[in-house]
Amino acid sequence: RIVVRSIAMVTDPAAAGMTVDADGPRPDGRMAAECRPTFLRTSAVTSGATGSAYGEFARTRVVVSVFGPRPRDRGAGGSNSDDPHGMDLDCHVHLPFEAEEEPTSTTSAGPDRAEKEVLLAAKLRQSLLPSIDQDKLAKTCVEVQCTILESDGSDVGPAVMCASFALATSGIPLYGLVTYCTVGLHDGRVLLDPTGGELEACDAEVSVAYLGSRDQVSFLDASGDWSGRSMTECVDTCVEGCRKMQVLVRGALLNSRKE
C-alpha cells in the first residue's frame, strides 16, 4: 500500500509560538516561519527491505530502505558500536547526482562527494540512534540506506525524517519518531527550513533533531556568526518546528497502518 500525506507547515508564527521577523514572503512564496511542503509515502522499496519510505520536501527528494535487525557479523570490521554485545546502527547516505566541484585559482575544493556522504551518514546515525530501543536488539545490526535523489537545502533533515518514518514501518522497536528542523539567520531575519539558495546567503544556521516522545534533542549543529541574535532563541524555534513536523509524520504513519 502507498499512503500520501502532504502539508505546508506553520503558516501562523504566533500560533506556532515562534519568534520570527515578518518581512514579507520569501522567493518561493513562503513566509519566514513556514517549512517546505512535505510529502511522505511508505513501501517505497520492497526488495529485501523490512521498511522503506519516500519523501519530498519541496525540491528535495529522498528514498530510504531499512534492513534488519540481523545478527552482527563478528568478523566484520567498521562497527559503529563500542559495545560488542550491543546493537549496531549502520547508516549509509548516497548522493548519486552530486556534482564534483573542481577547485579554481581563487577557491579551494570543498569536501568531495564521498566525504559528504560519510558526514551525512554520521549525522543521520547520531540523530536516529536515541530513538531505537537498543536493549531489545542486543547483538544485532540495523542498516539504513538513504539516497538523496534531488537536493535543495539541508539534506540532513529530509534524510532523518524519511529514515525515521521508514524505521517506524519496519517493526523495529522505537521510542518515537525523530523530526528535524533548520533555522537560518539572514540580515537578522529568522528563516525556518531554508532552501539551498537561502542557506548560501545566511550569516548563521542551526539545526536540531528532536525525539518528541522523550522531549530530547538527539542532534544539534550550529555554524556562523550569532553575535546579532540569540542562538538559544533559534534553537527553540527549531524545536517548535520539529514538533509541528512530528504531527505530520505521525499522521502519515497512522494513516499507513489503517490501509
PDB file of C-alpha atoms in Angstrom, residues 35-134:
ATOM      1  CA  CYS A  35       8.600  24.864   6.311  1.00  0.00           C
ATOM      2  CA  ARG A  36       8.787  23.411   2.853  1.00  0.00           C
ATOM      3  CA  PRO A  37       5.722  21.415   1.724  1.00  0.00           C
ATOM      4  CA  THR A  38       6.248  17.774   2.621  1.00  0.00           C
ATOM      5  CA  PHE A  39       5.130  14.520   1.019  1.00  0.00           C
ATOM      6  CA  LEU A  40       5.714  11.060   2.534  1.00  0.00           C
ATOM      7  CA  ARG A  41       4.812   7.564   1.447  1.00  0.00           C
ATOM      8  CA  THR A  42       5.577   4.100   2.724  1.00  0.00           C
ATOM      9  CA  SER A  43       6.631   0.938   0.897  1.00  0.00           C
ATOM     10  CA  ALA A  44       8.914   2.810  -1.475  1.00  0.00           C
ATOM     11  CA  VAL A  45      11.251  -0.192  -1.747  1.00  0.00           C
ATOM     12  CA  THR A  46      10.177  -3.823  -1.443  1.00  0.00           C
ATOM     13  CA  SER A  47      13.227  -5.922  -2.393  1.00  0.00           C
ATOM     14  CA  GLY A  48      14.501  -7.355   0.889  1.00  0.00           C
ATOM     15  CA  ALA A  49      13.822  -4.242   2.982  1.00  0.00           C
ATOM     16  CA  THR A  50      11.988  -4.559   6.287  1.00  0.00           C
ATOM     17  CA  GLY A  51      10.872  -0.949   5.969  1.00  0.00           C
ATOM     18  CA  SER A  52      11.123   1.838   3.416  1.00  0.00           C
ATOM     19  CA  ALA A  53       9.903   5.327   2.677  1.00  0.00           C
ATOM     20  CA  TYR A  54       9.982   8.030   0.041  1.00  0.00           C
ATOM     21  CA  GLY A  55       9.847  11.707   0.905  1.00  0.00           C
ATOM     22  CA  GLU A  56       9.632  15.013  -0.907  1.00  0.00           C
ATOM     23  CA  PHE A  57      10.487  18.243   0.874  1.00  0.00           C
ATOM     24  CA  ALA A  58       9.703  20.746  -1.878  1.00  0.00           C
ATOM     25  CA  ARG A  59      12.533  20.124  -4.375  1.00  0.00           C
ATOM     26  CA  THR A  60      14.477  17.735  -2.131  1.00  0.00           C
ATOM     27  CA  ARG A  61      13.647  14.066  -2.767  1.00  0.00           C
ATOM     28  CA  VAL A  62      14.793  11.171  -0.596  1.00  0.00           C
ATOM     29  CA  VAL A  63      14.317   7.397  -0.553  1.00  0.00           C
ATOM     30  CA  VAL A  64      15.254   5.237   2.452  1.00  0.00           C
ATOM     31  CA  SER A  65      15.444   1.474   2.945  1.00  0.00           C
ATOM     32  CA  VAL A  66      15.843  -0.295   6.300  1.00  0.00           C
ATOM     33  CA  PHE A  67      17.334  -3.783   6.577  1.00  0.00           C
ATOM     34  CA  GLY A  68      17.368  -5.962   9.681  1.00  0.00           C
ATOM     35  CA  PRO A  69      17.652  -6.424  12.503  1.00  0.00           C
ATOM     36  CA  ARG A  70      20.068  -9.219  11.697  1.00  0.00           C
ATOM     37  CA  PRO A  71      22.840 -10.831  13.733  1.00  0.00           C
ATOM     38  CA  ARG A  72      26.041  -8.830  13.885  1.00  0.00           C
ATOM     39  CA  ASP A  73      28.937 -10.229  11.891  1.00  0.00           C
ATOM     40  CA  ARG A  74      31.669 -10.786  14.460  1.00  0.00           C
ATOM     41  CA  GLY A  75      34.337 -10.931  11.791  1.00  0.00           C
ATOM     42  CA  ALA A  76      33.334  -7.673  10.066  1.00  0.00           C
ATOM     43  CA  GLY A  77      35.251  -4.518  10.851  1.00  0.00           C
ATOM     44  CA  GLY A  78      33.972  -0.979  10.944  1.00  0.00           C
ATOM     45  CA  SER A  79      31.296  -1.491  13.595  1.00  0.00           C
ATOM     46  CA  ASN A  80      29.718   1.743  14.853  1.00  0.00           C
ATOM     47  CA  SER A  81      29.018   0.300  18.300  1.00  0.00           C
ATOM     48  CA  ASP A  82      31.544   0.383  21.155  1.00  0.00           C
ATOM     49  CA  ASP A  83      29.688  -2.476  22.861  1.00  0.00           C
ATOM     50  CA  PRO A  84      30.385  -5.849  21.193  1.00  0.00           C
ATOM     51  CA  HIS A  85      27.097  -7.130  22.616  1.00  0.00           C
ATOM     52  CA  GLY A  86      25.037  -4.065  21.740  1.00  0.00           C
ATOM     53  CA  MET A  87      23.105  -3.012  18.670  1.00  0.00           C
ATOM     54  CA  ASP A  88      24.925  -1.593  15.674  1.00  0.00           C
ATOM     55  CA  LEU A  89      23.197   1.096  13.580  1.00  0.00           C
ATOM     56  CA  ASP A  90      24.873   1.159  10.178  1.00  0.00           C
ATOM     57  CA  CYS A  91      23.878   4.241   8.165  1.00  0.00           C
ATOM     58  CA  HIS A  92      24.811   4.990   4.573  1.00  0.00           C
ATOM     59  CA  VAL A  93      23.947   8.087   2.542  1.00  0.00           C
ATOM     60  CA  HIS A  94      24.282   8.202  -1.233  1.00  0.00           C
ATOM     61  CA  LEU A  95      24.462  11.341  -3.377  1.00  0.00           C
ATOM     62  CA  PRO A  96      24.330   9.843  -6.878  1.00  0.00           C
ATOM     63  CA  PHE A  97      23.635  13.145  -8.620  1.00  0.00           C
ATOM     64  CA  GLU A  98      26.026  15.312  -6.609  1.00  0.00           C
ATOM     65  CA  ALA A  99      28.315  17.180  -8.984  1.00  0.00           C
ATOM     66  CA  GLU A 100      32.022  17.040  -8.228  1.00  0.00           C
ATOM     67  CA  GLU A 101      33.365  20.565  -7.682  1.00  0.00           C
ATOM     68  CA  GLU A 102      36.739  21.432  -9.182  1.00  0.00           C
ATOM     69  CA  PRO A 103      38.955  23.985  -7.407  1.00  0.00           C
ATOM     70  CA  THR A 104      39.700  27.228  -9.232  1.00  0.00           C
ATOM     71  CA  SER A 105      42.652  29.590  -8.958  1.00  0.00           C
ATOM     72  CA  THR A 106      40.839  31.576  -6.247  1.00  0.00           C
ATOM     73  CA  THR A 107      38.963  28.859  -4.379  1.00  0.00           C
ATOM     74  CA  SER A 108      39.912  25.577  -2.790  1.00  0.00           C
ATOM     75  CA  ALA A 109      37.977  22.396  -3.276  1.00  0.00           C
ATOM     76  CA  GLY A 110      35.338  21.667  -0.662  1.00  0.00           C
ATOM     77  CA  PRO A 111      34.517  18.181   0.608  1.00  0.00           C
ATOM     78  CA  ASP A 112      34.164  15.727  -2.255  1.00  0.00           C
ATOM     79  CA  ARG A 113      31.090  13.577  -2.690  1.00  0.00           C
ATOM     80  CA  ALA A 114      32.472  10.648  -0.701  1.00  0.00           C
ATOM     81  CA  GLU A 115      33.357  12.918   2.228  1.00  0.00           C
ATOM     82  CA  LYS A 116      29.897  14.488   2.161  1.00  0.00           C
ATOM     83  CA  GLU A 117      28.278  11.062   2.177  1.00  0.00           C
ATOM     84  CA  VAL A 118      30.311   9.972   5.211  1.00  0.00           C
ATOM     85  CA  LEU A 119      29.498  13.190   7.082  1.00  0.00           C
ATOM     86  CA  LEU A 120      25.780  12.952   6.307  1.00  0.00           C
ATOM     87  CA  ALA A 121      25.736   9.301   7.392  1.00  0.00           C
ATOM     88  CA  ALA A 122      27.345  10.193  10.745  1.00  0.00           C
ATOM     89  CA  LYS A 123      24.754  12.926  11.369  1.00  0.00           C
ATOM     90  CA  LEU A 124      21.953  10.571  10.364  1.00  0.00           C
ATOM     91  CA  ARG A 125      23.162   7.906  12.784  1.00  0.00           C
ATOM     92  CA  GLN A 126      23.552  10.335  15.667  1.00  0.00           C
ATOM     93  CA  SER A 127      20.049  11.700  15.091  1.00  0.00           C
ATOM     94  CA  LEU A 128      18.328   8.307  14.861  1.00  0.00           C
ATOM     95  CA  LEU A 129      20.145   6.163  17.434  1.00  0.00           C
ATOM     96  CA  PRO A 130      18.425   7.538  20.593  1.00  0.00           C
ATOM     97  CA  SER A 131      15.018   6.702  19.090  1.00  0.00           C
ATOM     98  CA  ILE A 132      15.744   2.954  18.900  1.00  0.00           C
ATOM     99  CA  ASP A 133      15.129   0.625  21.862  1.00  0.00           C
ATOM    100  CA  GLN A 134      18.608  -0.875  21.727  1.00  0.00           C
TER     101      GLN A 134
END
